C-alpha cells in the first residue's frame, strides 16, 4: 500500500508539474504574440514617437550589435558581384555587427513589411552616381525579405533600371547620373581617355528629369565624380575648371561644381510642372577611405574595425562637400514649400567617415585583374544598409507614422 500511495503522489506531482509547464509555455507564447502585435508602447528604453520625431537621427555613434544582417550574400540573389565581399574571400565579419545609435533615440531595425506598406502604390527613384546604385541595391535586398522583386526594365548601358514589387504595387528605379547635370563624353587626349568631362552646370542631365512626373520619392546624391579634372560651363561658355592645370582657365575647385550641379538638379525638381508633390531626400557625401595612396596609386582600405570620431581627420574636404549639399537642399526646400514639394536630408557623412571597415577593398571581382582596391563603395550586406534604415525613418516622419 505504501508503494501504491507513493506512486499516486508521484503521478499527481508529475501531472501538476506538466500542467504548470504547459501553462507557462502557453503564457509565454501569448505574451510574445501580444508583444509583437500590440500597438507601440513607449518605455524607458524606447523613446516615445514624439521624441523620435524631434531626435537628430544623424548625431550618434556605432555600437556593437550581435544580431545577424537582415539578408546575406546567399539569401539576396540581386547583390552585384562587385559588392559581394564575402563571396570574394573576405573572412572577417565584424563589420556586419554594428548598428547606428542616435544619441537621444533608437533607430528601428529595417522592416520590409512596414516600408512596402507605406510605399504601396508609389514610385521611388535613386538618382546619382554608383553610390546611389549601391544604396538602391541594398534596399532591393532588404525588401526581398518580404517580396521577390521583378526586373521590368534595364537599358543597354545599365544606367537606368526599374524593379517592381507586384504584390505591393511599388516601383523602384535607379538613374545613373554621375554629375546630375549634362556631361559630354569623356575627354580624349592622344587616343586615351583622360577621365575628365565638360560639365554644363546650368543644364540637368536630361535622362532623369523627363521621368519625374511619374515619381513620388527621389533619393539624390553625387560627389566623387566631381573630384576630377573637369571643365565647367554655364550658358555654353567656359567659366572655370577643376584640377585642370590650365593657365588660361581659373581653377574653381570641386566645391563650386558640386554646388551648381545640385542647384540645377533641385531646380529641375521644383520646376517640374507636370509633377505631383515630389518628396526628395538628399543623401549627403559618402567618403572614401584610401590609405597609403589613391585609387590608382596603390591606395588600400584593409582595416577590419571602425574608428572613432576622434580619429577622423577634420581637415578632410568631405565636410565642405557635405555642407554645400545641405545648403543647396535647404534653399530648394524654401522654394519647394510654395510648390508642394518637400526636401529632406539623410546626413550620412559623419557616420560613414568612421566606417573604414566597410568597403570591398581587395574583395571585389576585378581585384585580381587590375590590382585596384575599391575603397569607395560599400560591402553588401554592410554599413550601407543603415542608409535605408534612415530612409525608412525619414519616410515615416514624412507620413507621420509611428514606429
CSV table of C-alpha atoms in Angstrom, one decimal:
chain,number,residue,atom,x,y,z
A,1,UNK,CA,0.0,0.0,0.0
A,2,UNK,CA,2.8,2.3,0.8
A,3,UNK,CA,4.4,1.9,-2.6
A,4,UNK,CA,1.0,2.4,-4.3
A,5,UNK,CA,0.5,5.6,-2.3
A,6,UNK,CA,3.9,6.9,-3.3
A,7,UNK,CA,3.1,6.1,-6.9
A,8,UNK,CA,-0.1,8.1,-6.8
A,9,UNK,CA,1.6,11.0,-5.1
A,10,UNK,CA,4.4,11.0,-7.7
A,11,UNK,CA,1.9,10.6,-10.5
A,12,UNK,CA,-0.1,13.6,-9.3
A,13,UNK,CA,3.1,15.6,-8.9
A,14,UNK,CA,4.1,14.7,-12.4
A,15,UNK,CA,0.7,15.8,-13.8
A,16,UNK,CA,0.8,19.0,-11.8
A,17,UNK,CA,4.4,19.8,-13.0
A,18,UNK,CA,3.4,19.1,-16.6
A,19,UNK,CA,0.3,21.2,-16.3
A,20,UNK,CA,2.3,24.0,-14.8
A,21,UNK,CA,4.9,23.9,-17.5
A,22,UNK,CA,2.2,23.8,-20.2
A,23,UNK,CA,0.6,26.9,-18.7
A,24,UNK,CA,3.9,28.7,-18.6
A,25,UNK,CA,4.6,27.8,-22.3
A,26,UNK,CA,1.1,29.0,-23.3
A,27,UNK,CA,1.5,32.2,-21.4
A,28,UNK,CA,4.9,32.8,-23.0
A,29,UNK,CA,3.6,32.3,-26.4
A,30,UNK,CA,0.6,34.5,-25.7
A,31,UNK,CA,2.9,37.2,-24.3
A,32,UNK,CA,5.2,37.0,-27.3
A,33,UNK,CA,2.3,37.2,-29.7
A,34,UNK,CA,0.8,40.1,-27.8
A,35,UNK,CA,4.1,42.0,-27.7
A,36,UNK,CA,4.7,41.5,-31.4
A,37,UNK,CA,1.2,42.6,-32.4
A,38,UNK,CA,0.3,45.3,-29.9
A,39,UNK,CA,0.5,49.0,-30.8
A,40,UNK,CA,3.7,50.7,-30.0
A,41,UNK,CA,4.1,51.4,-26.3
A,42,UNK,CA,6.8,53.7,-25.0
A,43,UNK,CA,9.1,52.6,-22.3
A,44,UNK,CA,12.2,54.0,-20.5
A,45,UNK,CA,14.3,52.0,-23.0
A,46,UNK,CA,12.4,53.1,-26.1
A,47,UNK,CA,11.6,56.8,-26.5
A,48,UNK,CA,8.1,57.9,-27.5
A,49,UNK,CA,7.4,58.7,-31.1
A,50,UNK,CA,7.4,62.5,-30.2
A,51,UNK,CA,10.9,62.1,-29.0
A,52,UNK,CA,11.9,60.2,-32.1
A,53,UNK,CA,10.4,62.8,-34.4
A,54,UNK,CA,12.5,65.5,-32.8
A,55,UNK,CA,15.6,63.4,-32.3
A,56,UNK,CA,18.5,64.1,-34.6
A,57,UNK,CA,19.0,60.7,-36.3
A,58,UNK,CA,22.4,61.7,-37.6
A,59,UNK,CA,24.2,62.5,-34.3
A,60,UNK,CA,25.2,59.4,-32.5
A,61,UNK,CA,27.7,56.5,-32.6
A,62,UNK,CA,28.1,53.0,-33.9
A,63,UNK,CA,27.5,50.4,-31.1
A,64,UNK,CA,28.1,46.6,-31.2
A,65,UNK,CA,25.2,44.6,-32.5
A,66,UNK,CA,25.1,40.8,-32.2
A,67,UNK,CA,22.1,40.5,-34.5
A,68,UNK,CA,22.6,38.9,-37.9
A,69,UNK,CA,22.2,41.1,-41.0
A,70,UNK,CA,18.6,41.1,-42.4
A,71,UNK,CA,19.9,39.4,-45.6
A,72,UNK,CA,23.0,37.5,-46.7
A,73,UNK,CA,25.0,37.2,-49.8
A,74,UNK,CA,23.2,33.9,-50.4
A,75,UNK,CA,19.6,34.9,-49.5
A,76,UNK,CA,19.7,38.0,-51.7
A,77,UNK,CA,20.1,37.0,-55.3
A,78,UNK,CA,20.4,40.6,-56.6
A,79,UNK,CA,23.6,41.5,-54.8
A,80,UNK,CA,26.0,42.8,-57.5
A,81,UNK,CA,29.2,40.8,-57.6
A,82,UNK,CA,31.4,43.9,-57.2
A,83,UNK,CA,29.9,44.5,-53.7
A,84,UNK,CA,29.6,40.8,-52.7
A,85,UNK,CA,32.7,40.9,-50.4
A,86,UNK,CA,32.1,37.6,-48.6
A,87,UNK,CA,31.8,35.8,-51.9
A,88,UNK,CA,35.2,37.1,-52.9
A,89,UNK,CA,37.0,35.8,-49.9
A,90,UNK,CA,36.5,38.3,-47.1
A,91,UNK,CA,36.8,36.3,-43.9
A,92,UNK,CA,36.3,38.8,-41.1
A,93,UNK,CA,32.6,39.6,-40.3
A,94,UNK,CA,32.9,42.1,-37.5
A,95,UNK,CA,32.0,44.9,-39.9
A,96,UNK,CA,28.5,43.3,-40.1
A,97,UNK,CA,27.8,43.6,-36.4
A,98,UNK,CA,27.5,47.3,-35.7
A,99,UNK,CA,24.3,49.4,-35.6
A,100,UNK,CA,23.8,53.2,-35.6
A,101,UNK,CA,22.6,54.6,-32.3
A,102,UNK,CA,21.4,58.2,-32.4
A,103,UNK,CA,22.2,60.0,-29.1
A,104,UNK,CA,18.6,60.6,-28.0
A,105,UNK,CA,16.6,57.8,-29.5
A,106,UNK,CA,16.7,54.4,-31.1
A,107,UNK,CA,16.9,53.8,-34.9
A,108,UNK,CA,14.4,51.0,-35.5
A,109,UNK,CA,15.7,47.9,-37.4
A,110,UNK,CA,14.6,48.0,-41.0
A,111,UNK,CA,11.2,46.4,-41.7
A,112,UNK,CA,10.5,45.5,-45.3
A,113,UNK,CA,6.8,44.9,-44.3
A,114,UNK,CA,6.4,48.5,-43.0
A,115,UNK,CA,8.4,50.0,-45.9
A,116,UNK,CA,6.2,48.3,-48.5
A,117,UNK,CA,3.0,49.1,-46.7
A,118,UNK,CA,3.8,52.8,-46.6
A,119,UNK,CA,5.0,52.9,-50.2
A,120,UNK,CA,2.2,50.9,-51.6
A,121,UNK,CA,1.2,52.3,-55.0
A,122,UNK,CA,4.3,54.6,-55.0
A,123,UNK,CA,7.3,55.0,-57.2
A,124,UNK,CA,10.8,55.7,-55.8
A,125,UNK,CA,13.9,56.7,-57.8
A,126,UNK,CA,17.5,56.9,-56.8
A,127,UNK,CA,19.3,59.5,-58.9
A,128,UNK,CA,23.1,60.0,-58.9
A,129,UNK,CA,26.4,58.1,-59.2
A,130,UNK,CA,27.3,54.5,-58.4
A,131,UNK,CA,26.8,55.1,-54.7
A,132,UNK,CA,23.1,55.9,-55.4
A,133,UNK,CA,23.0,52.5,-57.1
A,134,UNK,CA,24.8,51.0,-54.1
A,135,UNK,CA,22.0,52.2,-51.8
A,136,UNK,CA,19.3,51.1,-54.2
A,137,UNK,CA,20.8,47.6,-54.4
A,138,UNK,CA,20.9,47.5,-50.6
A,139,UNK,CA,17.2,48.4,-50.5
A,140,UNK,CA,16.4,45.8,-53.1
A,141,UNK,CA,17.9,43.1,-50.9
A,142,UNK,CA,16.2,44.4,-47.7
A,143,UNK,CA,12.8,44.4,-49.4
A,144,UNK,CA,13.3,41.0,-51.0
A,145,UNK,CA,12.9,39.5,-47.5
A,146,UNK,CA,9.2,40.4,-47.8
A,147,UNK,CA,8.6,40.1,-51.6
A,148,UNK,CA,10.7,39.0,-54.5
A,149,UNK,CA,11.3,41.9,-56.9
A,150,UNK,CA,10.7,41.7,-60.6
A,151,UNK,CA,13.1,43.3,-63.0
A,152,UNK,CA,10.9,45.1,-65.6
A,153,UNK,CA,13.3,47.4,-67.4
A,154,UNK,CA,17.0,47.8,-67.9
A,155,UNK,CA,18.8,49.8,-70.6
A,156,UNK,CA,21.8,48.5,-72.6
A,157,UNK,CA,24.3,50.5,-70.5
A,158,UNK,CA,22.8,49.5,-67.2
A,159,UNK,CA,22.3,53.2,-66.3
A,160,UNK,CA,18.5,53.0,-65.9
A,161,UNK,CA,16.9,50.1,-64.2
A,162,UNK,CA,13.4,49.5,-62.9
A,163,UNK,CA,12.2,46.9,-60.4
A,164,UNK,CA,8.7,46.2,-59.4
A,165,UNK,CA,7.1,44.6,-56.3
A,166,UNK,CA,3.8,43.5,-57.8
A,167,UNK,CA,2.0,42.5,-54.6
A,168,UNK,CA,2.6,45.9,-53.1
A,169,UNK,CA,2.4,47.9,-56.4
A,170,UNK,CA,5.7,49.5,-55.5
A,171,UNK,CA,8.2,50.5,-58.2
A,172,UNK,CA,11.9,51.1,-57.5
A,173,UNK,CA,14.1,52.8,-60.1
A,174,UNK,CA,17.7,53.9,-60.4
A,175,UNK,CA,19.1,56.5,-62.8
A,176,UNK,CA,22.9,56.6,-63.1
A,177,UNK,CA,23.7,60.3,-63.5
A,178,UNK,CA,27.2,60.8,-62.1
A,179,UNK,CA,27.1,64.7,-62.1
A,180,UNK,CA,23.4,65.2,-62.1
A,181,UNK,CA,24.0,67.8,-64.9
A,182,UNK,CA,24.8,67.3,-68.5
A,183,UNK,CA,28.3,66.0,-69.1
A,184,UNK,CA,29.9,65.5,-72.5
A,185,UNK,CA,31.6,62.3,-73.4
A,186,UNK,CA,35.0,61.7,-71.7
A,187,UNK,CA,37.7,64.0,-73.0
A,188,UNK,CA,40.2,62.0,-75.1
A,189,UNK,CA,43.8,63.1,-75.5
A,190,UNK,CA,46.1,61.3,-78.0
A,191,UNK,CA,43.6,58.5,-78.2
A,192,UNK,CA,43.4,57.9,-74.4
A,193,UNK,CA,40.6,58.7,-72.1
A,194,UNK,CA,41.5,61.3,-69.5
A,195,UNK,CA,38.7,60.7,-67.0
A,196,UNK,CA,37.8,64.4,-67.4
A,197,UNK,CA,34.5,65.8,-68.7
A,198,UNK,CA,32.9,69.0,-69.8
A,199,UNK,CA,30.1,69.8,-67.4
A,200,UNK,CA,27.1,72.1,-68.3
A,201,UNK,CA,26.5,73.3,-64.7
A,202,UNK,CA,23.2,75.0,-65.6
A,203,UNK,CA,21.7,72.1,-67.5
A,204,UNK,CA,20.4,69.0,-65.7
A,205,UNK,CA,21.2,65.6,-67.2
A,206,UNK,CA,18.1,65.2,-69.5
A,207,UNK,CA,17.7,61.5,-68.8
A,208,UNK,CA,16.1,61.7,-65.4
A,209,UNK,CA,14.0,65.0,-65.3
A,210,UNK,CA,11.7,63.6,-68.0
A,211,UNK,CA,10.8,60.7,-65.7
A,212,UNK,CA,9.9,63.0,-62.7
A,213,UNK,CA,6.1,63.3,-63.4
A,214,UNK,CA,5.6,59.6,-62.5
A,215,UNK,CA,7.9,59.7,-59.4
A,216,UNK,CA,6.7,60.1,-55.8
A,217,UNK,CA,10.0,59.9,-53.9
A,218,UNK,CA,13.5,60.9,-55.1
A,219,UNK,CA,16.8,60.0,-53.3
A,220,UNK,CA,19.5,62.0,-54.9
A,221,UNK,CA,23.3,62.1,-54.5
A,222,UNK,CA,26.5,63.0,-56.3
A,223,UNK,CA,30.1,63.7,-55.3
A,224,UNK,CA,33.0,61.6,-56.2
A,225,UNK,CA,32.9,62.3,-59.9
A,226,UNK,CA,33.3,66.0,-59.2
A,227,UNK,CA,36.7,65.4,-57.7
A,228,UNK,CA,38.5,65.1,-61.1
A,229,UNK,CA,39.8,67.4,-63.8
A,230,UNK,CA,36.6,68.6,-65.3
A,231,UNK,CA,35.9,71.7,-67.3
A,232,UNK,CA,32.9,73.8,-66.2
A,233,UNK,CA,30.4,75.6,-68.5
A,234,UNK,CA,27.5,77.9,-67.9
A,235,UNK,CA,25.4,79.3,-70.7
A,236,UNK,CA,27.6,77.4,-73.1
A,237,UNK,CA,30.7,79.2,-72.1
A,238,UNK,CA,33.7,78.0,-70.0
A,239,UNK,CA,33.6,79.6,-66.6
A,240,UNK,CA,36.4,77.6,-65.0
A,241,UNK,CA,37.7,74.1,-64.3
A,242,UNK,CA,38.5,71.6,-61.6
A,243,UNK,CA,42.1,70.4,-61.3
A,244,UNK,CA,42.8,71.2,-65.0
A,245,UNK,CA,46.2,72.9,-64.5
A,246,UNK,CA,45.3,75.2,-67.4
A,247,UNK,CA,47.0,78.6,-67.1
A,248,UNK,CA,44.2,80.2,-69.2
A,249,UNK,CA,41.3,78.9,-67.1
A,250,UNK,CA,40.5,79.6,-63.4
A,251,UNK,CA,40.5,76.5,-61.2
A,252,UNK,CA,37.3,76.9,-59.2
A,253,UNK,CA,37.6,73.7,-57.3
A,254,UNK,CA,35.2,70.8,-56.9
A,255,UNK,CA,33.1,72.6,-54.3
A,256,UNK,CA,31.7,75.1,-56.8
A,257,UNK,CA,31.0,72.4,-59.4
A,258,UNK,CA,29.2,70.4,-56.8
A,259,UNK,CA,27.1,73.3,-55.6
A,260,UNK,CA,26.0,74.4,-59.1
A,261,UNK,CA,25.2,70.8,-60.0
A,262,UNK,CA,22.9,70.3,-57.1
A,263,UNK,CA,21.4,73.7,-57.6
A,264,UNK,CA,20.5,72.8,-61.2
A,265,UNK,CA,19.1,69.4,-60.1
A,266,UNK,CA,16.9,70.7,-57.3
A,267,UNK,CA,15.7,73.5,-59.7
A,268,UNK,CA,14.7,70.8,-62.2
A,269,UNK,CA,12.6,69.1,-59.5
A,270,UNK,CA,10.9,72.3,-58.3
A,271,UNK,CA,10.3,73.5,-61.9
A,272,UNK,CA,8.6,70.3,-62.9
A,273,UNK,CA,5.1,71.5,-63.9
A,274,UNK,CA,3.6,68.0,-64.5
A,275,UNK,CA,4.9,66.6,-61.2
A,276,UNK,CA,2.7,65.9,-58.2
A,277,UNK,CA,4.3,66.9,-54.9
A,278,UNK,CA,7.6,65.1,-55.0
A,279,UNK,CA,9.4,64.2,-51.8
A,280,UNK,CA,13.2,64.5,-52.3
A,281,UNK,CA,15.8,63.2,-49.9
A,282,UNK,CA,19.4,64.4,-50.4
A,283,UNK,CA,21.8,61.6,-49.2
A,284,UNK,CA,25.0,63.5,-48.3
A,285,UNK,CA,28.5,62.9,-49.4
A,286,UNK,CA,29.8,59.4,-48.8
A,287,UNK,CA,33.6,59.4,-48.0
A,288,UNK,CA,36.2,57.1,-49.5
A,289,UNK,CA,38.9,55.6,-47.3
A,290,UNK,CA,42.0,55.1,-49.4
A,291,UNK,CA,45.2,54.9,-47.3
A,292,UNK,CA,48.9,54.9,-48.5
A,293,UNK,CA,47.9,56.2,-51.9
A,294,UNK,CA,44.9,57.0,-54.1
A,295,UNK,CA,42.7,54.5,-56.0
A,296,UNK,CA,45.2,54.4,-58.9
A,297,UNK,CA,48.5,54.7,-56.9
A,298,UNK,CA,48.3,51.7,-54.7
A,299,UNK,CA,45.7,53.0,-52.1
A,300,UNK,CA,44.2,50.4,-49.8
A,301,UNK,CA,41.5,50.1,-47.2
A,302,UNK,CA,42.5,47.0,-45.2
A,303,UNK,CA,41.1,47.9,-41.8
A,304,UNK,CA,38.6,45.5,-40.2
A,305,UNK,CA,37.5,47.7,-37.3
A,306,UNK,CA,35.8,51.1,-37.5
A,307,UNK,CA,37.5,54.1,-36.0
A,308,UNK,CA,36.2,56.7,-33.5
A,309,UNK,CA,35.1,60.2,-34.4
A,310,UNK,CA,38.1,61.5,-32.5
A,311,UNK,CA,40.3,59.7,-35.1
A,312,UNK,CA,38.7,61.3,-38.1
A,313,UNK,CA,40.7,63.9,-39.9
A,314,UNK,CA,38.6,67.0,-39.5
A,315,UNK,CA,40.6,68.7,-42.3
A,316,UNK,CA,39.2,66.4,-44.9
A,317,UNK,CA,37.2,68.2,-47.6
A,318,UNK,CA,34.3,65.8,-47.2
A,319,UNK,CA,32.9,68.2,-44.6
A,320,UNK,CA,32.9,71.1,-47.2
A,321,UNK,CA,31.1,68.9,-49.8
A,322,UNK,CA,28.5,67.8,-47.2
A,323,UNK,CA,27.9,71.4,-46.1
A,324,UNK,CA,27.4,72.6,-49.7
A,325,UNK,CA,24.9,69.8,-50.4
A,326,UNK,CA,22.9,70.6,-47.3
A,327,UNK,CA,22.9,74.4,-48.0
A,328,UNK,CA,21.5,73.7,-51.5
A,329,UNK,CA,18.9,71.3,-50.1
A,330,UNK,CA,17.8,74.0,-47.6
A,331,UNK,CA,17.5,76.6,-50.4
A,332,UNK,CA,15.5,74.1,-52.5
A,333,UNK,CA,13.2,73.4,-49.6
A,334,UNK,CA,12.3,77.0,-49.2
A,335,UNK,CA,11.3,77.2,-52.9
A,336,UNK,CA,9.6,73.8,-52.9
A,337,UNK,CA,7.4,74.6,-50.0
A,338,UNK,CA,5.5,77.1,-52.2
A,339,UNK,CA,5.0,74.4,-54.9
A,340,UNK,CA,4.1,71.5,-52.7
A,341,UNK,CA,7.4,69.7,-52.9
A,342,UNK,CA,9.3,68.6,-49.8
A,343,UNK,CA,13.0,68.2,-49.3
A,344,UNK,CA,14.8,66.3,-46.5
A,345,UNK,CA,18.4,65.4,-45.8
A,346,UNK,CA,19.8,61.9,-45.0
A,347,UNK,CA,23.0,63.1,-43.4
A,348,UNK,CA,25.4,60.1,-43.5
A,349,UNK,CA,28.8,61.9,-44.0
A,350,UNK,CA,29.9,61.9,-40.3
A,351,UNK,CA,28.8,58.4,-39.5
A,352,UNK,CA,30.4,56.9,-42.6
A,353,UNK,CA,33.7,58.7,-42.0
A,354,UNK,CA,34.3,56.2,-39.2
A,355,UNK,CA,33.4,53.1,-41.2
A,356,UNK,CA,36.8,52.5,-42.7
A,357,UNK,CA,36.0,48.8,-42.3
A,358,UNK,CA,33.0,48.7,-44.7
A,359,UNK,CA,34.5,48.9,-48.2
A,360,UNK,CA,35.1,46.0,-50.6
A,361,UNK,CA,38.8,46.9,-50.7
A,362,UNK,CA,40.6,43.9,-52.2
A,363,UNK,CA,37.4,41.8,-52.1
A,364,UNK,CA,35.8,42.6,-55.4
A,365,UNK,CA,35.8,40.7,-58.6
A,366,UNK,CA,38.2,42.9,-60.6
A,367,UNK,CA,40.9,43.0,-58.0
A,368,UNK,CA,43.0,40.1,-59.4
A,369,UNK,CA,42.9,41.5,-62.9
A,370,UNK,CA,43.5,45.2,-62.3
A,371,UNK,CA,45.1,45.3,-58.8
A,372,UNK,CA,43.0,48.3,-57.8
A,373,UNK,CA,41.2,48.4,-54.5
A,374,UNK,CA,37.6,49.6,-54.0
A,375,UNK,CA,37.5,52.0,-51.1
A,376,UNK,CA,34.6,54.0,-52.3
A,377,UNK,CA,31.6,51.6,-52.5
A,378,UNK,CA,30.2,49.6,-49.6
A,379,UNK,CA,30.0,45.8,-49.0
A,380,UNK,CA,26.6,44.2,-49.0
A,381,UNK,CA,25.4,43.4,-46.5
A,382,UNK,CA,27.2,46.1,-44.6
A,383,UNK,CA,27.1,49.7,-43.3
A,384,UNK,CA,25.2,50.9,-46.4
A,385,UNK,CA,22.1,49.1,-45.1
A,386,UNK,CA,21.9,51.7,-42.4
A,387,UNK,CA,21.2,54.4,-45.0
A,388,UNK,CA,18.0,52.6,-45.8
A,389,UNK,CA,17.0,52.3,-42.1
A,390,UNK,CA,17.4,56.1,-42.0
A,391,UNK,CA,15.5,56.4,-45.2
A,392,UNK,CA,12.6,54.5,-43.8
A,393,UNK,CA,12.5,56.5,-40.6
A,394,UNK,CA,12.5,59.7,-42.7
A,395,UNK,CA,9.6,58.4,-44.7
A,396,UNK,CA,7.7,57.5,-41.6
A,397,UNK,CA,8.3,61.0,-40.2
A,398,UNK,CA,7.1,62.5,-43.5
A,399,UNK,CA,3.9,60.4,-43.3
A,400,UNK,CA,3.6,60.9,-39.5
A,401,UNK,CA,3.7,57.1,-38.9
A,402,UNK,CA,4.7,55.7,-35.5
A,403,UNK,CA,7.5,53.2,-35.2
